[in-house]
Tab-separated table of C-alpha atoms in Angstrom:
chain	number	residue	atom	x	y	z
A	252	UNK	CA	-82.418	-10.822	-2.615
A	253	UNK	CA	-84.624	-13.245	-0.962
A	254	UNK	CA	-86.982	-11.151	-0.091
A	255	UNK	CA	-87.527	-9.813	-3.905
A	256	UNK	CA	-85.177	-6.810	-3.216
A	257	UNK	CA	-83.067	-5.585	-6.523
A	258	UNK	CA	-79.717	-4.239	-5.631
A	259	UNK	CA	-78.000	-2.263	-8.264
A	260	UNK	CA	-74.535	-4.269	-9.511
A	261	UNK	CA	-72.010	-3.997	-11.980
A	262	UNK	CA	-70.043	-6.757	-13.156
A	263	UNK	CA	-66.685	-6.329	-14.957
A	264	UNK	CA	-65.537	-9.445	-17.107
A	265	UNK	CA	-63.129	-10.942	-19.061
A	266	UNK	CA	-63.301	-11.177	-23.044
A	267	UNK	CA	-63.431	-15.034	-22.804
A	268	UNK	CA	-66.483	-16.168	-21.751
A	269	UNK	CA	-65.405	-19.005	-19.867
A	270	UNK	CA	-65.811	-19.341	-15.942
A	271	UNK	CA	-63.556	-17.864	-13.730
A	272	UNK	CA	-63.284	-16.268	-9.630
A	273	UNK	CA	-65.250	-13.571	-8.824
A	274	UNK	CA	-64.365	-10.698	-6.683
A	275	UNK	CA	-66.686	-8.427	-4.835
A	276	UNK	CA	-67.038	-5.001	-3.207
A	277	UNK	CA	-69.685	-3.935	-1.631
A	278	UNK	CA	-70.541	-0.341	-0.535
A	279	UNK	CA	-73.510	2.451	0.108
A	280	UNK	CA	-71.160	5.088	-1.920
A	281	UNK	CA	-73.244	5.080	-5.573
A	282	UNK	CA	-71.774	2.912	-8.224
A	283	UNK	CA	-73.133	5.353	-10.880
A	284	UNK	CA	-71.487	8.286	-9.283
A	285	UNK	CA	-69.356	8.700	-6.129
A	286	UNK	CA	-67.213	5.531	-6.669
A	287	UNK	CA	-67.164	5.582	-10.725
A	288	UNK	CA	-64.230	7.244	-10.963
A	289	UNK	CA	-62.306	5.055	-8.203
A	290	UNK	CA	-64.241	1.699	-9.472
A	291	UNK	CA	-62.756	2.058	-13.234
A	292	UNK	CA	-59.142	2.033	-12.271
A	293	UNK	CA	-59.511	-1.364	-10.441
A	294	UNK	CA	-62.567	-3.291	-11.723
A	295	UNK	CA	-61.574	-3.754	-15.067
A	296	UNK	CA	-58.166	-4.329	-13.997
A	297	UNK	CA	-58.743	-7.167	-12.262
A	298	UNK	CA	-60.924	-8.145	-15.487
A	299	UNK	CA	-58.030	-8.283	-17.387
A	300	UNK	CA	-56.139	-10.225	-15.725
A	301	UNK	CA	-58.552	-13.466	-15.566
A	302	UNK	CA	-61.642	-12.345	-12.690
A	303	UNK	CA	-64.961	-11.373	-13.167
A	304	UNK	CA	-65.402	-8.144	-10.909
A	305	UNK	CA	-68.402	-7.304	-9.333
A	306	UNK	CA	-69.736	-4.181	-7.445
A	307	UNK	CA	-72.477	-3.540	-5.428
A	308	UNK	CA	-74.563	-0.721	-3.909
A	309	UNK	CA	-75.640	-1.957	-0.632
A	310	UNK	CA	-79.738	-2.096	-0.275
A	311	UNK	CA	-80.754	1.274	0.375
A	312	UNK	CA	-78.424	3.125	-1.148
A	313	UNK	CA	-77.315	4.207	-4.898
A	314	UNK	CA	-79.590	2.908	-7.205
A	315	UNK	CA	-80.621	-0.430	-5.158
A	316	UNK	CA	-84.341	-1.148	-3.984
A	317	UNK	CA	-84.726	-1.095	-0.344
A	318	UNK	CA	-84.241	1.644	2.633
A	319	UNK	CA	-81.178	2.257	3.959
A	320	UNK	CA	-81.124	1.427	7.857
A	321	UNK	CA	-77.664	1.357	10.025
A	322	UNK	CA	-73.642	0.721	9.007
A	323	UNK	CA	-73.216	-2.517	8.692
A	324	UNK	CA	-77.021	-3.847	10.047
A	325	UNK	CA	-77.680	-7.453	9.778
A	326	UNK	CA	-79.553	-6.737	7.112
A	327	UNK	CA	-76.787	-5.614	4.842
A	328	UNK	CA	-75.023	-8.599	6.092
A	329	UNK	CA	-77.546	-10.721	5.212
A	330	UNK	CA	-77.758	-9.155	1.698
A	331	UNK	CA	-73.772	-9.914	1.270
A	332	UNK	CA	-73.976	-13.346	1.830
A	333	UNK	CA	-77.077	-13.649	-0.641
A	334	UNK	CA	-74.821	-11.393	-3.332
A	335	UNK	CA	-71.523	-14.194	-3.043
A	336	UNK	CA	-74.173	-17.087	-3.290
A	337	UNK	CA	-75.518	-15.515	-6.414
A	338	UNK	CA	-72.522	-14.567	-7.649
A	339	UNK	CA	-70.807	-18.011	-6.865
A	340	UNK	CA	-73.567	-19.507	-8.757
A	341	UNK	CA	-73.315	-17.699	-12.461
A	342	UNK	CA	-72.470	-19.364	-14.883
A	343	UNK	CA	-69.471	-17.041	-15.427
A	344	UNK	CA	-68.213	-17.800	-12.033
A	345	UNK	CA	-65.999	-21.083	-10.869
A	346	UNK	CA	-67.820	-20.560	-7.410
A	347	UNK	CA	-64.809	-19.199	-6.106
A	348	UNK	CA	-65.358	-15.432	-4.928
A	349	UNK	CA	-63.338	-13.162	-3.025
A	350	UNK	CA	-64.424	-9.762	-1.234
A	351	UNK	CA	-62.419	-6.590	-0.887
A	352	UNK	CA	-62.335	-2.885	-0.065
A	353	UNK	CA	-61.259	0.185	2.358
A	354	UNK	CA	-63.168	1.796	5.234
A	355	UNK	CA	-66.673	0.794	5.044
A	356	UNK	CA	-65.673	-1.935	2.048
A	357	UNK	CA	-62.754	-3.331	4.205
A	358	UNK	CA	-65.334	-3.696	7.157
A	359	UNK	CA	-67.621	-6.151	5.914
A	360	UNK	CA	-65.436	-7.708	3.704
A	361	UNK	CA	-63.987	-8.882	6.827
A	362	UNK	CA	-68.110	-9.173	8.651
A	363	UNK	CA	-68.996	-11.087	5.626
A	364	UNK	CA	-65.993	-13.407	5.914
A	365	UNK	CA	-67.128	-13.954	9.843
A	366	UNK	CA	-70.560	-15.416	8.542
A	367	UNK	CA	-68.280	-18.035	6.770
A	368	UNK	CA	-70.509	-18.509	3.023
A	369	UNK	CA	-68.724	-21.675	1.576
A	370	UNK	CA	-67.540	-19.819	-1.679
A	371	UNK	CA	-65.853	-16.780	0.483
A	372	UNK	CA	-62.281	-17.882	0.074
A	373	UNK	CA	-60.187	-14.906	0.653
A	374	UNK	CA	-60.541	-11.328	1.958
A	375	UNK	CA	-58.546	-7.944	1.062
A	376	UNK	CA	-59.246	-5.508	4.154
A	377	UNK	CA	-57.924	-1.921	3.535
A	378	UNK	CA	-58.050	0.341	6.146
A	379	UNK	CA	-61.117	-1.102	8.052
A	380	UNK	CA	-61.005	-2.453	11.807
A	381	UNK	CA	-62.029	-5.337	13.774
A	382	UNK	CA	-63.660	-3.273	16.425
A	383	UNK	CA	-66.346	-0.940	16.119
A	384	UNK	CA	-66.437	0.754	19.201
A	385	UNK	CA	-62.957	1.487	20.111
A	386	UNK	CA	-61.406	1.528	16.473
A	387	UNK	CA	-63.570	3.589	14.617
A	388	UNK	CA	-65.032	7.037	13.987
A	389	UNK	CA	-67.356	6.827	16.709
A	390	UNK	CA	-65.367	6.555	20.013
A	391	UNK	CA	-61.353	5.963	20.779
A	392	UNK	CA	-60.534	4.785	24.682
A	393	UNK	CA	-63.849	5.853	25.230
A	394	UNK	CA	-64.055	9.142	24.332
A	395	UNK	CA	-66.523	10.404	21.780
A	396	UNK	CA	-64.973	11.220	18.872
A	397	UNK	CA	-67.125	14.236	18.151
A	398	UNK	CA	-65.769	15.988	14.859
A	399	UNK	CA	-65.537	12.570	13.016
A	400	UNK	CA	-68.918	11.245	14.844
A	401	UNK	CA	-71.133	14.315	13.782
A	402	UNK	CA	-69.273	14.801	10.347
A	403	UNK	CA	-69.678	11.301	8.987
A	404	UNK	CA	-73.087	11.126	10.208
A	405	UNK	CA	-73.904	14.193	8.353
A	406	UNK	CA	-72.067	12.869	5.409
A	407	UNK	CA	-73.922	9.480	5.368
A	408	UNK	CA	-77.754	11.406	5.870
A	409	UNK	CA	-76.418	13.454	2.993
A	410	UNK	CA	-75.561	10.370	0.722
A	411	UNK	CA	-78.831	8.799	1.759
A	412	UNK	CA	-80.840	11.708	0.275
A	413	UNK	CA	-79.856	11.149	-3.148
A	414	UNK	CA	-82.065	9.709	-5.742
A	415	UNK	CA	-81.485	6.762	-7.952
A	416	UNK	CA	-80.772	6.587	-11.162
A	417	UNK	CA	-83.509	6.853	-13.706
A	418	UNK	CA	-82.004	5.101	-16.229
A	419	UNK	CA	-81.610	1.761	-13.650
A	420	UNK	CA	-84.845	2.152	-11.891
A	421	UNK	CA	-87.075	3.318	-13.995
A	422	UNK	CA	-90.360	5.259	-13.907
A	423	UNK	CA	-91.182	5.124	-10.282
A	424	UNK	CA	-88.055	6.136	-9.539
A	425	UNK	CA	-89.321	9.628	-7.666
A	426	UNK	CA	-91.638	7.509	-5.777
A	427	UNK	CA	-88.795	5.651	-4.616
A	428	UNK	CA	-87.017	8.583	-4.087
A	429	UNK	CA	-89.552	9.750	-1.458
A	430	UNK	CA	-89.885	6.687	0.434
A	431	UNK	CA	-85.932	6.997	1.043
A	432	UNK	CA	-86.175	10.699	2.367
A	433	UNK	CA	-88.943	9.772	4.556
A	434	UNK	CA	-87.519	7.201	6.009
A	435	UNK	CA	-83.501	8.997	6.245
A	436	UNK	CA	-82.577	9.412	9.693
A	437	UNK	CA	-79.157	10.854	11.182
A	438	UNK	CA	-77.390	8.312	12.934
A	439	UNK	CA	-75.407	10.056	15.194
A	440	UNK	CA	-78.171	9.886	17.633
A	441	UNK	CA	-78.032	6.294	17.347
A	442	UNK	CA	-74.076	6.377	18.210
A	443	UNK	CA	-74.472	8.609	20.848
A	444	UNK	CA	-76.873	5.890	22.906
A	445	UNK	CA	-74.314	3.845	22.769
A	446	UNK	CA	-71.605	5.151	25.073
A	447	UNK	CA	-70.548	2.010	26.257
A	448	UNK	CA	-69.167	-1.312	24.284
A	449	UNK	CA	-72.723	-3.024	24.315
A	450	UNK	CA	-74.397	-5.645	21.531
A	451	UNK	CA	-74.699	-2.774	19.083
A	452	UNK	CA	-70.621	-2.228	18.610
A	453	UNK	CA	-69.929	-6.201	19.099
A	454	UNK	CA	-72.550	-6.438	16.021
A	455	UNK	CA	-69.818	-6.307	13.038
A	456	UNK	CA	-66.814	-6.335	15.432
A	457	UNK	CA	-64.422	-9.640	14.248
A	458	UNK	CA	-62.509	-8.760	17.726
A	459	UNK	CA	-65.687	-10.517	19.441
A	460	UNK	CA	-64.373	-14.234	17.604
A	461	UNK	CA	-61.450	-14.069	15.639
A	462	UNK	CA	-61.985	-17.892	15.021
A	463	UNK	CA	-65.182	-17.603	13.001
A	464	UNK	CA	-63.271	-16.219	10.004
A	465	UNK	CA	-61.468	-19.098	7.782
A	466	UNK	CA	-60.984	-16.709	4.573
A	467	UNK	CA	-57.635	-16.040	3.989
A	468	UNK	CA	-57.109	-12.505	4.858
A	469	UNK	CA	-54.516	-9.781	3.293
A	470	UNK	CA	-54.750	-6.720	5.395
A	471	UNK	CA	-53.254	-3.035	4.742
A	472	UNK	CA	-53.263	0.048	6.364
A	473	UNK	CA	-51.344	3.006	6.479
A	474	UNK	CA	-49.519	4.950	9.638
A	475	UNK	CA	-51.163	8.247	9.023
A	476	UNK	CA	-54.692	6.379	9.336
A	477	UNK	CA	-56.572	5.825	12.693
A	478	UNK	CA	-57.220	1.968	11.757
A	479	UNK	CA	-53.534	0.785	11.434
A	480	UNK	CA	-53.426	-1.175	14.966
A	481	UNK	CA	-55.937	-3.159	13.047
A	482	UNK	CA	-53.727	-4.950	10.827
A	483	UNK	CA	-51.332	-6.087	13.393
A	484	UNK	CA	-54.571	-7.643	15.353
A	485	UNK	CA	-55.426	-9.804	12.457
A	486	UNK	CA	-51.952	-10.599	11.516
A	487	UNK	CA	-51.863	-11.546	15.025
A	488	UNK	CA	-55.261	-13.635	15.948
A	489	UNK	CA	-56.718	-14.832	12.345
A	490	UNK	CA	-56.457	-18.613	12.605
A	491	UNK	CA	-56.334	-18.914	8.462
A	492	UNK	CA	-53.855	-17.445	6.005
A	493	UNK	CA	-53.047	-13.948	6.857
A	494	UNK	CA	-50.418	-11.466	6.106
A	495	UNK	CA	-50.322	-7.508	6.706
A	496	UNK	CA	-48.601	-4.689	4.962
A	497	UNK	CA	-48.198	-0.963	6.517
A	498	UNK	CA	-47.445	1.779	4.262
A	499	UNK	CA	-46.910	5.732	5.120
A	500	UNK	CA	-50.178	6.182	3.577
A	501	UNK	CA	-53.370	7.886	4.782
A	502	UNK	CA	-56.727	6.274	4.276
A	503	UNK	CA	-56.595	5.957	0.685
A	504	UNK	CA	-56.223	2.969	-1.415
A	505	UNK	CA	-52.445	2.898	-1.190
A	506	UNK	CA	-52.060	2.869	-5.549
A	507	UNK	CA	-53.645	5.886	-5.855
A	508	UNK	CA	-51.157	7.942	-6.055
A	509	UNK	CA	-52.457	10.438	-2.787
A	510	UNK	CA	-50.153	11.927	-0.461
A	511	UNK	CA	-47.942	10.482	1.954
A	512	UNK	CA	-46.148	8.443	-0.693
A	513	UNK	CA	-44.692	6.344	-1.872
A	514	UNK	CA	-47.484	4.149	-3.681
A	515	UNK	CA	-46.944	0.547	-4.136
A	516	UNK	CA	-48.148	-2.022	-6.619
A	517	UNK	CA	-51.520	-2.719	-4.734
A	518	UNK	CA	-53.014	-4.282	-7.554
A	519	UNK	CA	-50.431	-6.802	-8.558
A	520	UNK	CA	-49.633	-7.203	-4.656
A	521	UNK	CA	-53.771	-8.177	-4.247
A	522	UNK	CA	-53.305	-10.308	-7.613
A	523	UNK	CA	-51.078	-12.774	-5.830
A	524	UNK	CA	-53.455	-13.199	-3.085
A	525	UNK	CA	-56.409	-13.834	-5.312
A	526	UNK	CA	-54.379	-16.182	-7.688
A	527	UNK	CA	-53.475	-18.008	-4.496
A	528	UNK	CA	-56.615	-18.488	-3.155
A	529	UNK	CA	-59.113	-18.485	-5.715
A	530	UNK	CA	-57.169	-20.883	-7.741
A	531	UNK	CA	-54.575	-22.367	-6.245
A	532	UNK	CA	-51.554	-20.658	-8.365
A	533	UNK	CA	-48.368	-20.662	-6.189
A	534	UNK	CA	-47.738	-17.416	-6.066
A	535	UNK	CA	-45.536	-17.549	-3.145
A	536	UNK	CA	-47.717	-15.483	-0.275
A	537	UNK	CA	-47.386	-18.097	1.713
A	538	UNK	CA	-43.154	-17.873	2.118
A	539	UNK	CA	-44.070	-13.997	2.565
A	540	UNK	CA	-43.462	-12.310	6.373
A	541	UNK	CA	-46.262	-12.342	8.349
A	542	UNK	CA	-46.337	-8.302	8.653
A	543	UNK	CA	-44.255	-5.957	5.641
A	544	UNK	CA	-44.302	-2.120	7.463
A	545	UNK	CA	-42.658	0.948	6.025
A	546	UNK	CA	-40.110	2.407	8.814
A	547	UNK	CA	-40.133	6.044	8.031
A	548	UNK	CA	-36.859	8.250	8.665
A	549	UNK	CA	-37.014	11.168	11.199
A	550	UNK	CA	-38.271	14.057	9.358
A	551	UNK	CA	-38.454	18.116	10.806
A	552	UNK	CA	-42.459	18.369	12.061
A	553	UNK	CA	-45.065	19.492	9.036
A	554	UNK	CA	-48.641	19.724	8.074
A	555	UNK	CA	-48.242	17.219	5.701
A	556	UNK	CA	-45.873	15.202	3.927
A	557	UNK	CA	-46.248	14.778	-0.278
A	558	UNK	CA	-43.766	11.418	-0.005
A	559	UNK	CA	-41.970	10.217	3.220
A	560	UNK	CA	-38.469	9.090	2.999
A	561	UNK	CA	-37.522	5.550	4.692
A	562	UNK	CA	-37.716	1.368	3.844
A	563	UNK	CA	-39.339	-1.392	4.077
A	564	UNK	CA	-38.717	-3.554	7.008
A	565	UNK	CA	-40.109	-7.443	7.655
A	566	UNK	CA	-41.380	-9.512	10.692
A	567	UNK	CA	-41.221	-13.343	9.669
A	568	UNK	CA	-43.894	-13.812	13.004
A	569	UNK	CA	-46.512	-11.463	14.446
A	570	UNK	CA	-45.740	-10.621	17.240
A	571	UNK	CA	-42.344	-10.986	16.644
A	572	UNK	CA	-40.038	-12.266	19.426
A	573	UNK	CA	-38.848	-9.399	22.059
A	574	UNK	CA	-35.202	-9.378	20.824
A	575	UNK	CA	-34.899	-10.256	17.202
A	576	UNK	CA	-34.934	-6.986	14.998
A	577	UNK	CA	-37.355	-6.886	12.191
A	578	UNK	CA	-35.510	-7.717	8.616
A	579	UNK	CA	-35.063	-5.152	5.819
A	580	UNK	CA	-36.812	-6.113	2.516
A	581	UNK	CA	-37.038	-4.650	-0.948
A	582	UNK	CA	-38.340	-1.814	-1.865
A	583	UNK	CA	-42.318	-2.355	-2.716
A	584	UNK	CA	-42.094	-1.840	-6.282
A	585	UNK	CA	-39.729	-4.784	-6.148
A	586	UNK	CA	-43.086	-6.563	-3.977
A	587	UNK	CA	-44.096	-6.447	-7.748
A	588	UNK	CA	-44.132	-3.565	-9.987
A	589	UNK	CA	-44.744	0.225	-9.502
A	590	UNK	CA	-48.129	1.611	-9.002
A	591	UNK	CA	-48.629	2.361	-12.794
A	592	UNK	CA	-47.790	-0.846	-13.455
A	593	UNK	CA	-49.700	-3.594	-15.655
């Protein structure tokens, strides 16, 4: 980083050598441990298939230098723009670079892609939001969201009390364990002095200026998670390329295979998108509806359902005029292969 910071990175690649797009994600979750599992089913994936694929523990956090402050503080924004200008600027790289990732991932793919870097071409959002304070764990209509609020703030304080790795840091890796539990704080209290919508939740909310992101922008969510009004926003407000896809899924990745089914093709879906943007393949996303949505069919009431029954339905326009009815499309694994899929 600028300031001599090391953050910890990974970088999956093809066999080749030569230069291609990059794609990024960028999270506090542990590279080495948390996300490993998660990280090997898509990073070399997208290796494979002609992009160098990069992930990043934010500063702070995992095994990277630094102390871990706030979600989504200027500082880690700062750091992400640093990361695509160094990663736009390898020798392995074209100096194209795209960002994705869910929840925290999906939120600053979409932050990052507000402070506009000039290699930032396009953006995969997965369940994330465009507003902090009134679409997200903290506070809905208003209303402190107390189980999420004090549960994720644990969870995060928990996280934050790991070590780093040995192996990647070194010898005075204990002393830099220390300096991270002395400086750990909860930051529920934080959330809690915030009770209103205020600089600290328009910090990191895209609502604030939709017009400052030019990234193309694929956005998913799923119906049985609380950041699915999000997609229709962007579909709705981006100025660039954007297109949105609702499944029946909860927040998960929607290739993993977790319930409410069915899983799609996410991969190949995202491949399109980054072949589009990164270097200008026609893959035809642009002739694709604005907004794909699965329409589940009635069902009796349960706890949970393993695979929902229903279809795919498409709206050319978002918001789509009053009285036309939205289309009926394909199944997704016709939107390009099964999950399992290569």
């Amino acid at each position: 980083m600028p300031d001599g910071t090391h953050l910890h990175a990974r970088v999956w690649a093809p066999s080749s050598g030569e230069p291609v797009p990059a794609l990024l994600e960028y999270l506090p979750y542990r590279l080495d441990d948390w996300t490993a599992p998660r990280d090997s089913e898509r990073h070399p994936w997208y290796a494979a298939h002609g992009y160098a694929s990069v992930r990043v523990d934010i500063r702070g956090t995992g095994s990277s230098d630094g102390l871990f402050v706030d979600e989504y503080s200027a500082q880690e924004l700062d750091d992400g723009v640093a990361v695509i200008e160094w990663i736009a600027a390898q020798d392995w790289c074209t100096g194209a670079v795209g960002i994705f990732g869910i929840s925290w991932g999906g939120f600053n793919g979409l932050q990052l892609a507000a402070r506009a870097p000039e290699a930032l071409k396009a953006v995969v959002t997965v369940c994330s939001t465009d507003d902090r304070f009134d679409n997200d764990v903290h506070y809905m209509g208003g209303a402190v969201l107390g189980i999420d609020m004090a549960a994720w703030g644990a969870t995060m304080f928990a996280f934050n009390s790991r070590p780093p790795r040995p192996e990647v840091v070194g010898d005075g890796w204990v002393e830099r364990w220390r300096e991270r539990l002395e400086s750990n704080r909860p930051m529920t209290p934080t959330w809690l002095a915030h009770q209103e919508r205020d600089d600290y939740w328009r910090h990191g909310s895209v609502c604030e200026d939709y017009s400052s992101i030019d990234a193309a922008v694929l956005a998913v969510g799923g119906w049985a998670d609380p950041y699915r009004d999000a997609v229709l926003r962007l579909v709705e407000n981006l100025p660039g390329p954007a297109k949105g896809i609702v499944g029946p899924w909860s927040h998960q990745y929607p290739d993993r295979g977790l319930a409410p089914g069915p899983s799609i093709g996410f991969l190949q879906e995202t491949l399109r998108w980054w072949d589009r943007w990164l270097k200008g393949v026609d893959t035809g996303v642009e002739a694709d509806p604005a907004l794909r949505a699965f329409l589940s069919d009635s069902e009796p009431p349960a706890t949970s359902y393993p695979e929902r029954t229903g279809r795919w339905v498409a709206a050319e326009s978002w918001p789509p005029p009053a009285s036309v009815a939205a289309q009926p499309v394909l199944p997704l694994s016709a939107f390009h292969g099964p999950a399992a899929a290569g």
